[in-house]
Amino acid sequence: MSKLCPSAQPGMESCRVLGVVQRDGPAPMLQYLDQPLPATPEVLALAAPLKPTEVFRLAATCAEHKCPHFDGTDCRLASRIVRMLPPAVDALPPCTIRRDCRWFSQEGAAACRRCPEITTVTYDLSPQTRQVSGLPVMHEM
């Protein structure tokens, strides 16, 4: 069975809604769905006028070698998240994909404790967020 990416994009294989991003606190937090919900065009359209990835966290079959975060064996994004971010929650969140999740199979519960605060789209360009995302860190001159 292929592993699932918990930070997928619309249109990826077996795409489903993992949860809804809540933005009513100091930081965005994922509210996990109780049941898998296929990410159909009709469901994704509910995000309008925002992009689906601004409202939903999507899970889909890991793209592996087509993904810039995959090194041939592991997801470097999951590794950076666990290494660079503090846990967001103490208990494992209720997740419908944990059994097949690439991040969980690779990093264990440490990834799950950080997962609720991960957003697929961010407008935070802080050095830490850029580093976790795998983007070059910009230095002021």
Steps between C-alpha positions, in 0.01 A plus 500: 500500500627846410560747780280808531632856507322709766581826320379432148377717216164480321505257210748258651415129495235393754472856631280546806434768759694429819363799689404865500750770597364709788641852514328632810793464742854633515610246237310298240403154632354206316158371599511136386199343330346191660450328164695510174349746252602473133641829375257529209478821296172574679658465846807704403271774361364551853827678583420789262596778489816355660719227351409147618843465662436813708187344652560123488794273575498228240644152506581298189727225377860612554646616169843367605754583227273768351516693829791735584482392867557128426862385508439154357425345838361762736301821505745775590209731585389261776858479626535880513161542671598260779851638534415872487152550646384446856196276556169680446298251706571251779271218387483345156224668299210293363625425151335290229824431310754423777524130410614590144660842564853549364584746780380263776669192352825695471503722811245334729293687757739798488359589156142463623562742787609767253253421222205715624697822452626420149328687219557419136490870408665756723563868464747492791839563343695492826844338482376200706198439275714533188752253645233246599340532154833439330510851351820703496532730801522862392754716679464874533780710358 
